[in-house]
Every structure is written in structure tokens, then in C-alpha cells.
CSV table of C-alpha atoms in Angstrom, one decimal:
chain,number,residue,atom,x,y,z
A,1,MET,CA,11.3,-5.9,-18.1
A,2,GLY,CA,12.2,-2.4,-18.9
A,3,CYS,CA,10.6,1.0,-16.8
A,4,ARG,CA,9.6,2.6,-19.9
A,5,ASP,CA,6.2,0.0,-20.2
A,6,VAL,CA,3.4,-0.3,-18.3
A,7,HIS,CA,4.0,-4.0,-17.4
A,8,ALA,CA,1.1,-6.4,-15.6
A,9,ALA,CA,3.4,-6.3,-12.5
A,10,THR,CA,2.3,-2.7,-11.8
A,11,VAL,CA,-1.3,-2.9,-12.9
A,12,LEU,CA,-1.7,-6.8,-10.3
A,13,ALA,CA,0.0,-4.5,-7.9
A,14,PHE,CA,-2.2,-1.4,-8.3
A,15,LEU,CA,-5.2,-4.4,-8.1
A,16,SER,CA,-3.9,-6.0,-5.1
A,17,GLY,CA,-3.3,-2.9,-3.3
A,18,THR,CA,-7.0,-1.8,-4.0
A,19,ALA,CA,-7.6,-4.6,-3.0
A,20,SER,CA,-6.1,-4.8,0.7
A,21,VAL,CA,-7.5,-1.6,1.1
A,22,ALA,CA,-11.0,-2.6,0.4
A,23,GLY,CA,-10.4,-5.4,3.0
A,24,LEU,CA,-9.0,-3.2,5.2
A,25,LEU,CA,-12.2,-1.2,5.2
A,26,ALA,CA,-14.4,-4.2,5.7
A,27,ALA,CA,-12.2,-4.6,8.3
A,28,VAL,CA,-12.5,-1.6,9.9
A,29,LEU,CA,-16.2,-1.6,9.8
A,30,LEU,CA,-17.0,-4.7,11.0
A,31,PRO,CA,-18.5,-4.9,14.4
A,32,ASN,CA,-16.7,-8.4,14.7
A,33,TRP,CA,-12.7,-8.6,16.4
A,34,ARG,CA,-13.9,-9.8,19.4
A,35,GLN,CA,-16.8,-12.1,21.2
A,36,MET,CA,-17.9,-12.8,24.7
A,37,ARG,CA,-20.3,-15.3,25.0
A,38,LEU,CA,-22.0,-15.6,27.4
A,39,TYR,CA,-23.8,-18.9,29.0
A,40,THR,CA,-26.7,-19.8,31.2
A,41,PHE,CA,-28.3,-22.4,32.8
A,42,ASN,CA,-31.6,-21.9,32.7
A,43,LYS,CA,-33.7,-24.0,29.5
A,44,ASN,CA,-36.2,-21.1,29.8
A,45,GLU,CA,-33.4,-18.5,28.6
A,46,ARG,CA,-31.1,-18.2,25.6
A,47,ASN,CA,-26.9,-18.0,25.5
A,48,VAL,CA,-26.1,-14.0,24.7
A,49,THR,CA,-23.6,-13.5,22.1
A,50,ILE,CA,-21.4,-10.2,22.7
A,51,TYR,CA,-19.8,-8.6,19.5
A,52,THR,CA,-17.3,-6.1,19.7
A,53,GLY,CA,-15.9,-3.7,16.8
A,54,LEU,CA,-13.3,-0.8,16.9
A,55,TRP,CA,-16.8,1.4,17.0
A,56,ILE,CA,-20.2,-0.6,18.1
A,57,LYS,CA,-21.0,-3.2,19.8
A,58,CYS,CA,-23.5,-5.8,19.8
A,59,ALA,CA,-25.1,-8.3,21.8
A,60,ARG,CA,-27.9,-10.7,20.1
A,61,PHE,CA,-29.5,-14.0,21.2
A,62,ASP,CA,-28.1,-17.3,20.0
A,63,GLY,CA,-30.5,-17.8,17.1
A,64,SER,CA,-31.3,-13.7,15.7
A,65,ARG,CA,-29.5,-11.7,13.9
A,66,ASP,CA,-30.9,-9.0,15.5
A,67,CYS,CA,-29.6,-7.0,17.9
A,68,VAL,CA,-30.5,-6.7,21.9
A,69,ILE,CA,-28.4,-4.1,22.6
A,70,TYR,CA,-26.5,-2.2,20.3
A,71,ASP,CA,-24.1,0.7,21.4
A,72,PRO,CA,-22.8,3.2,19.1
A,73,GLN,CA,-21.1,5.0,20.8
A,74,TRP,CA,-18.7,2.1,22.0
A,75,TYR,CA,-15.9,3.7,20.4
A,76,THR,CA,-15.3,6.6,23.4
A,77,ALA,CA,-15.5,3.7,25.8
A,78,VAL,CA,-13.6,1.2,24.2
A,79,ASP,CA,-12.2,-0.7,27.8
A,80,GLN,CA,-10.0,-2.9,25.6
A,81,LEU,CA,-6.3,-2.3,24.7
A,82,ASP,CA,-5.4,-4.0,21.7
A,83,LEU,CA,-8.7,-2.4,20.4
A,84,ARG,CA,-7.9,1.5,21.2
A,85,VAL,CA,-4.8,0.6,19.6
A,86,LEU,CA,-6.2,-0.5,16.9
A,87,GLN,CA,-9.1,2.4,16.2
A,88,PHE,CA,-5.5,4.1,15.5
A,89,ALA,CA,-3.5,1.9,13.7
A,90,LEU,CA,-6.0,0.3,11.2
A,91,PRO,CA,-7.2,4.1,9.5
A,92,LEU,CA,-3.2,5.0,10.2
A,93,SER,CA,-2.8,1.9,7.3
A,94,MET,CA,-5.4,2.4,5.4
A,95,LEU,CA,-3.9,6.1,5.2
A,96,THR,CA,-1.0,4.7,4.1
A,97,ALA,CA,-2.0,2.3,1.5
A,98,VAL,CA,-4.4,4.8,0.0
A,99,SER,CA,-0.9,7.5,-0.7
A,100,ALA,CA,1.0,4.3,-2.0
A,101,LEU,CA,-2.1,3.3,-4.4
A,102,PHE,CA,-2.1,7.1,-5.4
A,103,LEU,CA,2.0,6.5,-5.9
A,104,CYS,CA,2.1,3.6,-7.7
A,105,LEU,CA,-1.4,5.8,-10.3
A,106,ILE,CA,1.1,8.6,-10.8
A,107,GLY,CA,4.2,5.7,-11.7
A,108,MET,CA,1.6,4.2,-14.4
A,109,CYS,CA,0.1,7.7,-16.3
A,110,ASN,CA,4.0,9.0,-16.4
A,111,THR,CA,4.6,6.1,-17.6
A,112,ALA,CA,1.7,6.2,-20.7
A,113,PHE,CA,1.3,8.7,-21.2
A,114,VAL,CA,4.2,10.7,-21.0
A,115,SER,CA,6.8,11.5,-23.8
A,116,THR,CA,9.9,9.3,-24.1
A,117,VAL,CA,11.5,12.0,-24.8
A,118,PRO,CA,11.2,15.0,-22.0
A,119,ASN,CA,11.3,18.5,-22.5
A,120,ILE,CA,14.9,19.6,-21.6
A,121,LYS,CA,13.3,22.4,-19.9
A,122,LEU,CA,11.0,20.3,-18.6
A,123,ALA,CA,13.8,16.8,-17.3
A,124,LYS,CA,14.7,18.0,-14.5
A,125,CYS,CA,10.9,18.6,-12.8
A,126,LEU,CA,9.3,15.4,-14.4
A,127,VAL,CA,8.7,12.5,-12.1
A,128,ASN,CA,10.4,9.2,-12.9
A,129,SER,CA,7.8,6.2,-12.6
A,130,ALA,CA,10.6,3.4,-10.9
A,131,GLY,CA,11.2,5.8,-8.3
A,132,CYS,CA,6.8,6.6,-7.5
A,133,HIS,CA,6.7,2.5,-7.5
A,134,LEU,CA,9.9,2.5,-5.4
A,135,VAL,CA,8.2,4.6,-3.0
A,136,ALA,CA,4.5,2.9,-3.0
A,137,GLY,CA,6.4,-0.2,-2.5
A,138,LEU,CA,7.7,1.3,0.8
A,139,LEU,CA,5.0,3.0,1.5
A,140,PHE,CA,2.6,-0.5,1.4
A,141,LEU,CA,5.3,-2.0,3.4
A,142,LEU,CA,5.0,0.6,6.5
A,143,ALA,CA,1.3,0.1,6.0
A,144,CYS,CA,1.6,-3.8,6.6
A,145,ALA,CA,3.6,-3.5,9.5
A,146,ILE,CA,1.1,-0.8,10.8
A,147,CYS,CA,-1.7,-3.4,10.0
A,148,LEU,CA,-0.3,-6.6,10.5
A,149,THR,CA,1.3,-6.1,14.5
A,150,PRO,CA,-2.0,-5.2,16.3
A,151,SER,CA,-3.8,-7.5,14.6
A,152,ILE,CA,-1.8,-10.2,16.0
A,153,TRP,CA,-1.3,-8.6,19.1
A,154,VAL,CA,-5.6,-9.5,19.6
A,155,ILE,CA,-5.2,-13.2,19.4
A,156,PHE,CA,-2.3,-13.0,22.3
A,157,TYR,CA,-4.6,-10.0,24.2
A,158,ASN,CA,-7.7,-12.6,23.2
A,159,ASN,CA,-5.4,-15.2,25.9
A,160,TYR,CA,-4.6,-12.7,27.8
A,161,LEU,CA,-8.5,-11.6,28.7
A,162,ASN,CA,-9.2,-15.9,29.2
A,163,ARG,CA,-6.6,-15.7,31.6
A,164,LYS,CA,-7.7,-12.8,33.6
A,165,TYR,CA,-11.5,-13.6,34.0
A,166,GLU,CA,-13.7,-16.5,32.2
A,167,PRO,CA,-12.7,-18.1,29.0
A,168,VAL,CA,-15.4,-16.3,27.2
A,169,PHE,CA,-13.4,-14.3,24.6
A,170,SER,CA,-12.7,-15.2,21.1
A,171,PHE,CA,-11.5,-13.6,18.4
A,172,ASP,CA,-13.3,-13.2,15.2
A,173,ILE,CA,-13.3,-13.2,11.4
A,174,SER,CA,-12.7,-9.1,11.5
A,175,VAL,CA,-9.0,-10.1,13.1
A,176,PHE,CA,-8.2,-12.7,9.8
A,177,ILE,CA,-9.4,-10.1,7.1
A,178,ALA,CA,-7.3,-7.6,8.5
A,179,ILE,CA,-4.0,-9.7,8.6
A,180,ALA,CA,-5.4,-11.3,5.2
A,181,SER,CA,-5.4,-7.7,4.0
A,182,ALA,CA,-2.2,-7.1,5.3
A,183,GLY,CA,-0.4,-9.9,3.5
A,184,GLY,CA,-2.0,-8.3,0.5
A,185,LEU,CA,-0.1,-5.0,1.3
A,186,PHE,CA,3.1,-7.1,1.5
A,187,PHE,CA,2.6,-9.0,-1.4
A,188,THR,CA,2.2,-5.7,-3.2
A,189,SER,CA,5.0,-3.9,-2.3
A,190,ILE,CA,7.0,-7.2,-2.9
A,191,LEU,CA,6.0,-6.9,-6.8
A,192,LEU,CA,6.9,-3.3,-7.2
A,193,PHE,CA,10.3,-3.9,-5.3
A,194,LEU,CA,10.8,-6.6,-8.2
A,195,TRP,CA,9.8,-4.4,-10.9
A,196,TYR,CA,12.2,-2.1,-10.0
A,197,CYS,CA,15.4,-4.2,-9.4
A,198,ALA,CA,14.4,-5.0,-12.7
A,199,CYS,CA,14.9,-1.3,-13.8
A,200,LYS,CA,17.7,-0.1,-11.3
A,201,SER,CA,20.1,-0.9,-14.0
A,202,LEU,CA,18.9,2.4,-15.9
A,203,PRO,CA,21.1,5.9,-15.9
A,204,SER,CA,18.9,8.0,-14.6
A,205,PRO,CA,18.8,9.1,-11.2
A,206,PHE,CA,17.1,7.9,-8.1
A,207,TRP,CA,13.3,10.6,-8.9
A,208,GLN,CA,14.7,11.9,-12.0
A,209,PRO,CA,13.6,11.6,-15.3
A,210,LEU,CA,13.8,7.7,-17.0
A,211,TYR,CA,15.7,10.3,-20.1
A,212,SER,CA,17.7,12.7,-17.8
A,213,HIS,CA,19.0,14.3,-20.7
A,214,ALA,CA,17.3,14.3,-24.8
A,215,PRO,CA,18.9,11.9,-26.9
A,216,SER,CA,19.0,14.7,-29.2
A,217,MET,CA,21.2,16.4,-27.2
A,218,HIS,CA,23.5,13.3,-27.9
A,219,SER,CA,22.7,12.8,-31.4
A,220,TYR,CA,22.7,15.8,-33.1
A,221,ALA,CA,25.1,17.8,-31.0
A,222,SER,CA,27.4,19.6,-33.2
A,223,GLN,CA,31.3,19.3,-33.3
A,224,PRO,CA,33.1,21.5,-32.2
A,225,TYR,CA,34.8,25.4,-33.9
A,226,SER,CA,38.1,22.8,-33.5
A,227,ALA,CA,37.0,20.3,-35.0
A,228,ARG,CA,34.9,21.7,-38.3
A,229,SER,CA,38.5,24.4,-38.5
A,230,ARG,CA,40.4,21.1,-39.4
A,231,LEU,CA,37.5,19.5,-41.3
A,232,SER,CA,37.5,22.1,-43.6
A,233,ALA,CA,41.5,22.7,-44.0
A,234,ILE,CA,41.5,19.0,-44.5
A,235,GLU,CA,39.0,19.7,-47.2
A,236,ILE,CA,40.2,22.8,-48.5
A,237,ASP,CA,44.2,21.3,-49.0
A,238,ILE,CA,43.1,18.2,-51.1
A,239,PRO,CA,43.9,19.0,-54.8
A,240,VAL,CA,41.6,18.0,-57.4
A,241,VAL,CA,42.8,16.3,-60.3
A,242,THR,CA,41.6,16.5,-63.7
A,243,HIS,CA,42.4,14.6,-67.1
A,244,ALA,CA,42.8,16.7,-70.3
A,245,SER,CA,41.4,14.4,-72.9
């Protein structure tokens, strides 16, 4: 696997990263991080389930999809520490992953559209696609850590709430979406690292173009003056022998 071509590994990593960012966006917007189920022993009333998200809170009766109580200002009054941390962690993870996607796209475009022999004057200003993918892999790994740690903490904090109050709390589908998205980010970073490991034997520096010097500089370089002088002297000193008929 060479660095000078666009390979399935980099394309798959870009698609995987895009899907992971989409999953994070869904987890951020869905009001399904925690459920609080309230039971009633009155046969004339129905049980109520309160769905708690990062930004809104919704209370529904069993068998109904309409919110009896809808609080769009919940994000300003979050009283659960794990959800408050997620309000900052998930957008930060998304921003980091989007930056990694942008770098990955720059690396692929540089590989696909830039000439294999760059201009000598611009050689130090060009971007190495292998360096782009390596930094993108590091950013994907960082985004995974930022997302995964507080998402797993929700599970333990849910058990803490059940012990402190009553066993009416349970984590919801957004927790699984966030953890799966973090797994996708980790998979993306591994793909980019594997691609870079296949390219690290190249002689070019870390963030420099794949050709630090144009091949024409080596192929068509003129010989030193002393060598030309010696060659000319040898050619001049060779006698020309002719046979008379």
C-alpha cells in the first residue's frame, strides 16, 4: 500500500468517521439519555415515564407518544452531573471529529489531484497526505476518548441515583448510540494508523510532501565542472587512427 494513491482504507475511514459524527449528532439531539418511570397504584391513572435528554425533558403517559410535560429549557437547569458533563463533552467530541474529517478529506484530495512531482519552489509549502491522515487519526482517537468516558459514566451514575433515591432510573438508547459512535471513531483512527504505518517507510519528513525534492533534480542534474573537464581532456587526448588505402 503506497501513500501516493487513494486507497479503500482511507475512503472507508472517511465514511466511518462521517457515520460516527452522524451518530453523535443523533445522540446529542435525542431526549433519551435517562428514563425515570413513576408507578401508580391507582387503577384509574396511568404510569408516567419521564424522558431526560441533554437539552429537553419530556413526560409521557404509558401508551401515549405525546408529551404531557415538555420542558425546552431543561438544558439551563440540569441537576444531574453526568448530563451536565455530556452537554460539553459531546459537542467538543463532534467538533474534534469534524476537524479530523476535514484533515482526512484534505489528505485524499491532495493525493488524488496534486501532481506527483511538485514544483521545487513550493515543495516546502505542500501538505503530505500521510501526515494529514496521521493527525486525523489522532484527532479521531481524542474524539473517541472525549465521547466514550462520560457516556460510560452515565451507566454508573444511573446506579448511583437508584441507590440514593429509588430504583426508578434507567439509561436509554442515546447511551448506546454514543458508545457505538465512539467505537466507530476508534475504528476510524485504527484504519488511518494502519494506512500510515504502511507509508512511514517513505523518505519524506512528517509533514512535508511525499517528494521532498523533485525527481528531476536528481535525474537531470549536470555533472560537476571538474568531471566535465576531465571527460573533455580524455576525449581530446584520444588519437584518431585512420588506415590509408
